[in-house]
Short mmCIF file of C-alpha atoms in Angstrom, two decimals:
data_model
loop_
_atom_site.label_atom_id
_atom_site.label_comp_id
_atom_site.label_asym_id
_atom_site.label_seq_id
_atom_site.Cartn_x
_atom_site.Cartn_y
_atom_site.Cartn_z
CA UNK A 1 3.88 7.77 18.33
CA UNK A 2 3.28 4.05 18.03
CA UNK A 3 2.85 3.89 14.25
CA UNK A 4 5.24 2.60 11.61
CA UNK A 5 8.41 4.67 11.48
CA UNK A 6 10.75 4.98 8.51
CA UNK A 7 14.15 6.59 8.32
CA UNK A 8 15.32 8.62 6.55
CA UNK A 9 12.35 10.50 5.06
CA UNK A 10 14.40 11.65 2.12
CA UNK A 11 17.61 10.37 0.56
CA UNK A 12 19.52 11.86 -2.34
CA UNK A 13 22.37 9.82 -3.68
CA UNK A 14 24.59 9.56 -6.72
CA UNK A 15 24.27 6.72 -9.16
CA UNK A 16 26.40 3.78 -8.13
CA UNK A 17 26.25 4.45 -4.40
CA UNK A 18 24.69 2.11 -1.85
CA UNK A 19 21.77 3.20 0.32
CA UNK A 20 20.06 1.65 3.31
CA UNK A 21 16.63 2.41 4.70
CA UNK A 22 15.22 1.46 8.07
CA UNK A 23 11.69 0.57 9.11
CA UNK A 24 10.39 0.19 12.65
CA UNK A 25 6.99 -1.52 12.58
CA UNK A 26 4.24 -1.38 15.18
CA UNK A 27 5.65 -3.42 18.05
CA UNK A 28 3.19 -6.33 18.20
CA UNK A 29 3.02 -6.79 14.42
CA UNK A 30 4.59 -9.96 13.14
CA UNK A 31 4.45 -9.17 9.41
CA UNK A 32 6.42 -6.47 7.71
CA UNK A 33 6.19 -5.47 4.05
CA UNK A 34 8.26 -3.33 1.73
CA UNK A 35 6.62 -1.60 -1.21
CA UNK A 36 7.89 0.79 -3.85
CA UNK A 37 5.79 3.59 -5.29
CA UNK A 38 6.46 5.86 -8.23
CA UNK A 39 4.55 9.02 -9.01
CA UNK A 40 0.95 8.40 -10.00
CA UNK A 41 1.12 4.67 -9.38
CA UNK A 42 -0.05 2.37 -6.65
CA UNK A 43 2.44 0.79 -4.28
CA UNK A 44 4.27 -2.17 -5.81
CA UNK A 45 5.12 -5.17 -3.65
CA UNK A 46 8.83 -5.83 -3.07
CA UNK A 47 9.16 -8.32 -0.22
CA UNK A 48 7.75 -9.32 3.15
CA UNK A 49 8.71 -10.93 6.42
CA UNK A 50 6.90 -12.94 9.00
CA UNK A 51 8.88 -12.40 12.16
CA UNK A 52 12.51 -12.71 11.01
CA UNK A 53 11.80 -14.96 8.03
CA UNK A 54 11.70 -13.42 4.57
CA UNK A 55 8.81 -15.28 2.95
CA UNK A 56 8.76 -13.79 -0.52
CA UNK A 57 10.71 -11.50 -2.76
CA UNK A 58 9.20 -9.99 -5.88
CA UNK A 59 10.56 -11.23 -9.18
CA UNK A 60 10.80 -7.59 -10.17
CA UNK A 61 13.42 -7.05 -7.50
CA UNK A 62 16.96 -7.25 -8.82
CA UNK A 63 19.84 -8.79 -6.91
CA UNK A 64 20.96 -5.28 -5.98
CA UNK A 65 18.11 -5.16 -3.47
CA UNK A 66 18.31 -6.95 -0.15
CA UNK A 67 16.18 -6.78 2.95
CA UNK A 68 16.66 -8.08 6.47
CA UNK A 69 14.67 -8.30 9.66
CA UNK A 70 17.27 -9.85 11.97
CA UNK A 71 15.34 -9.99 15.23
CA UNK A 72 11.83 -9.91 13.91
CA UNK A 73 11.47 -6.27 14.86
CA UNK A 74 12.95 -3.51 12.67
CA UNK A 75 13.87 -4.12 9.06
CA UNK A 76 16.40 -2.66 6.66
CA UNK A 77 16.25 -2.40 2.88
CA UNK A 78 19.54 -1.96 1.08
CA UNK A 79 20.02 -1.00 -2.54
CA UNK A 80 23.49 -1.53 -3.93
CA UNK A 81 24.91 0.32 -6.93
CA UNK A 82 21.87 2.54 -7.23
CA UNK A 83 20.50 3.44 -10.65
CA UNK A 84 18.33 6.36 -11.68
CA UNK A 85 15.44 3.95 -12.14
CA UNK A 86 15.56 3.20 -8.43
CA UNK A 87 14.23 6.68 -7.69
CA UNK A 88 10.91 6.16 -5.93
CA UNK A 89 9.14 6.25 -2.61
CA UNK A 90 9.95 3.16 -0.53
CA UNK A 91 7.12 2.29 1.81
CA UNK A 92 7.14 -0.02 4.77
CA UNK A 93 3.99 -1.52 6.25
CA UNK A 94 3.24 -3.87 9.10
CA UNK A 95 0.34 -5.97 10.28
CA UNK A 96 -0.59 -8.52 12.89
CA UNK A 97 -1.50 -11.20 10.45
CA UNK A 98 -4.81 -12.87 11.20
CA UNK A 99 -5.93 -13.59 7.65
CA UNK A 100 -6.58 -10.67 5.38
CA UNK A 101 -4.15 -7.83 5.51
CA UNK A 102 -4.99 -4.54 7.17
CA UNK A 103 -1.63 -2.91 6.56
CA UNK A 104 -0.38 0.07 8.50
CA UNK A 105 2.03 2.14 6.45
CA UNK A 106 4.87 4.42 7.38
CA UNK A 107 5.41 7.75 5.64
CA UNK A 108 8.03 6.28 3.36
CA UNK A 109 11.54 7.11 2.28
CA UNK A 110 11.77 9.19 -0.88
CA UNK A 111 14.87 8.17 -2.81
CA UNK A 112 16.33 10.34 -5.55
CA UNK A 113 19.23 8.93 -7.55
CA UNK A 114 21.15 11.57 -9.48
CA UNK B 1 -1.95 -11.38 -15.18
CA UNK B 2 -4.67 -10.69 -12.65
CA UNK B 3 -4.74 -7.25 -11.11
CA UNK B 4 -6.79 -4.62 -9.40
CA UNK B 5 -7.55 -1.46 -11.33
CA UNK B 6 -9.59 1.71 -11.12
CA UNK B 7 -12.00 3.10 -13.70
CA UNK B 8 -11.35 6.83 -13.23
CA UNK B 9 -7.94 8.35 -12.65
CA UNK B 10 -9.37 11.70 -11.45
CA UNK B 11 -12.58 12.82 -9.79
CA UNK B 12 -13.70 16.34 -8.86
CA UNK B 13 -16.64 16.94 -6.54
CA UNK B 14 -18.21 19.91 -4.84
CA UNK B 15 -17.81 20.19 -1.12
CA UNK B 16 -20.82 18.63 0.56
CA UNK B 17 -21.66 16.31 -2.31
CA UNK B 18 -21.26 12.57 -2.16
CA UNK B 19 -18.30 10.94 -3.91
CA UNK B 20 -18.19 7.54 -5.51
CA UNK B 21 -14.88 5.95 -6.44
CA UNK B 22 -14.97 2.74 -8.43
CA UNK B 23 -12.65 -0.20 -8.74
CA UNK B 24 -12.63 -3.31 -10.90
CA UNK B 25 -10.83 -6.46 -9.93
CA UNK B 26 -10.16 -9.58 -11.92
CA UNK B 27 -9.15 -12.22 -9.39
CA UNK B 28 -12.31 -14.04 -8.42
CA UNK B 29 -10.37 -15.92 -5.73
CA UNK B 30 -9.66 -12.77 -3.72
CA UNK B 31 -11.58 -12.70 -0.46
CA UNK B 32 -10.55 -9.45 1.13
CA UNK B 33 -10.57 -5.90 -0.20
CA UNK B 34 -9.29 -2.69 1.28
CA UNK B 35 -9.58 1.00 0.48
CA UNK B 36 -6.65 3.26 1.27
CA UNK B 37 -6.32 7.04 1.21
CA UNK B 38 -2.98 8.64 0.45
CA UNK B 39 -2.25 12.29 0.98
CA UNK B 40 0.73 13.97 -0.59
CA UNK B 41 3.99 13.02 1.08
CA UNK B 42 2.40 10.39 3.29
CA UNK B 43 1.96 6.65 3.22
CA UNK B 44 -1.40 5.06 2.43
CA UNK B 45 -3.90 5.21 5.28
CA UNK B 46 -6.46 2.47 5.86
CA UNK B 47 -10.05 3.62 5.36
CA UNK B 48 -12.28 0.57 5.30
CA UNK B 49 -12.19 -3.08 4.35
CA UNK B 50 -14.65 -5.75 3.31
CA UNK B 51 -14.56 -9.51 3.02
CA UNK B 52 -16.01 -11.38 0.10
CA UNK B 53 -18.82 -12.83 2.19
CA UNK B 54 -20.27 -9.33 2.52
CA UNK B 55 -21.69 -6.93 -0.06
CA UNK B 56 -21.74 -3.75 1.98
CA UNK B 57 -19.92 -2.28 4.92
CA UNK B 58 -20.29 1.15 6.47
CA UNK B 59 -17.89 3.30 8.40
CA UNK B 60 -17.91 6.90 9.42
CA UNK B 61 -19.04 8.81 6.27
CA UNK B 62 -17.72 5.97 4.09
CA UNK B 63 -19.41 2.93 2.63
CA UNK B 64 -17.82 0.15 0.62
CA UNK B 65 -19.91 -1.91 -1.77
CA UNK B 66 -18.78 -5.19 -3.24
CA UNK B 67 -20.41 -6.79 -6.26
CA UNK B 68 -18.78 -10.16 -6.78
CA UNK B 69 -20.91 -10.95 -9.82
CA UNK B 70 -19.26 -8.24 -11.87
CA UNK B 71 -16.08 -8.03 -9.76
CA UNK B 72 -16.65 -4.44 -8.81
CA UNK B 73 -15.82 -2.50 -5.68
CA UNK B 74 -16.82 1.06 -4.84
CA UNK B 75 -16.12 3.57 -2.11
CA UNK B 76 -18.78 6.10 -1.26
CA UNK B 77 -17.89 9.18 0.75
CA UNK B 78 -20.80 11.13 2.15
CA UNK B 79 -20.74 14.92 2.45
CA UNK B 80 -17.28 15.20 0.92
CA UNK B 81 -14.98 17.65 2.67
CA UNK B 82 -11.79 19.41 1.54
CA UNK B 83 -9.82 17.08 3.81
CA UNK B 84 -10.99 14.17 1.69
CA UNK B 85 -8.84 15.39 -1.22
CA UNK B 86 -6.29 12.66 -1.80
CA UNK B 87 -5.51 9.65 -3.95
CA UNK B 88 -7.64 6.62 -3.18
CA UNK B 89 -6.48 3.07 -3.84
CA UNK B 90 -8.43 -0.10 -3.76
CA UNK B 91 -6.35 -3.10 -2.85
CA UNK B 92 -6.91 -6.79 -3.00
CA UNK B 93 -5.60 -9.50 -0.75
CA UNK B 94 -4.65 -12.43 -2.90
CA UNK B 95 -4.80 -15.51 -0.74
CA UNK B 96 -2.77 -17.50 -3.25
CA UNK B 97 0.00 -14.92 -3.22
CA UNK B 98 -0.41 -13.89 0.43
CA UNK B 99 0.07 -10.17 -0.13
CA UNK B 100 -1.85 -6.99 -0.84
CA UNK B 101 -1.96 -5.84 -4.44
CA UNK B 102 -2.78 -2.21 -5.20
CA UNK B 103 -4.45 -0.64 -8.17
CA UNK B 104 -3.21 2.59 -9.80
CA UNK B 105 -5.40 4.98 -7.76
CA UNK B 106 -8.01 7.70 -8.24
CA UNK B 107 -7.23 11.29 -7.40
CA UNK B 108 -10.15 12.99 -5.63
CA UNK B 109 -10.30 16.79 -5.64
CA UNK B 110 -12.88 18.57 -3.53
CA UNK B 111 -13.99 21.97 -4.81
CA UNK B 112 -14.82 24.38 -1.98
#
């Protein structure tokens, strides 16, 4: 399968714990996005990378969230000191940016904070 | 702030009928629009896109119409099938913000 891969698919954690998610984009794609989605809502932008550079981080994202894409390939999203409000689906998408954004999404990581 | 939104949160259609899902946008500077389909437990899947220099684009059983005068976007699905049941999102590429912004979605249910 050469699509966007996310791991794990599901994560259950206790409040206050740290969690890390991984995204492997389509190999030739230079842009990688992280979105968050809650039930009944559209995906909400969190941050994105062009190659290894993080170009933007949403103002809605607290300092507990950090993302990396060290070699311009896979990316990780870490949430420190998780809160119940962090419970959501975390989606990763990638694209070969040519102007306009035809994003290819992974299946997401469903996070539940107890 | 400027955003993309959908008129109807839910839509039910009979199998075989045509479906029309509508979307309103407010950012007149946007030049690229995308429709995504999301099935339960999966990420959004690209359906069709259209640039602002076009008013219509057709795919396989789907057509997207863009009316820039009233800032309206629609997705037409011909001969709707049970497999079309999903949540549909219109999304807007904001050139000034360089990212895709999604609306809240319309849930399409196909009645066999």
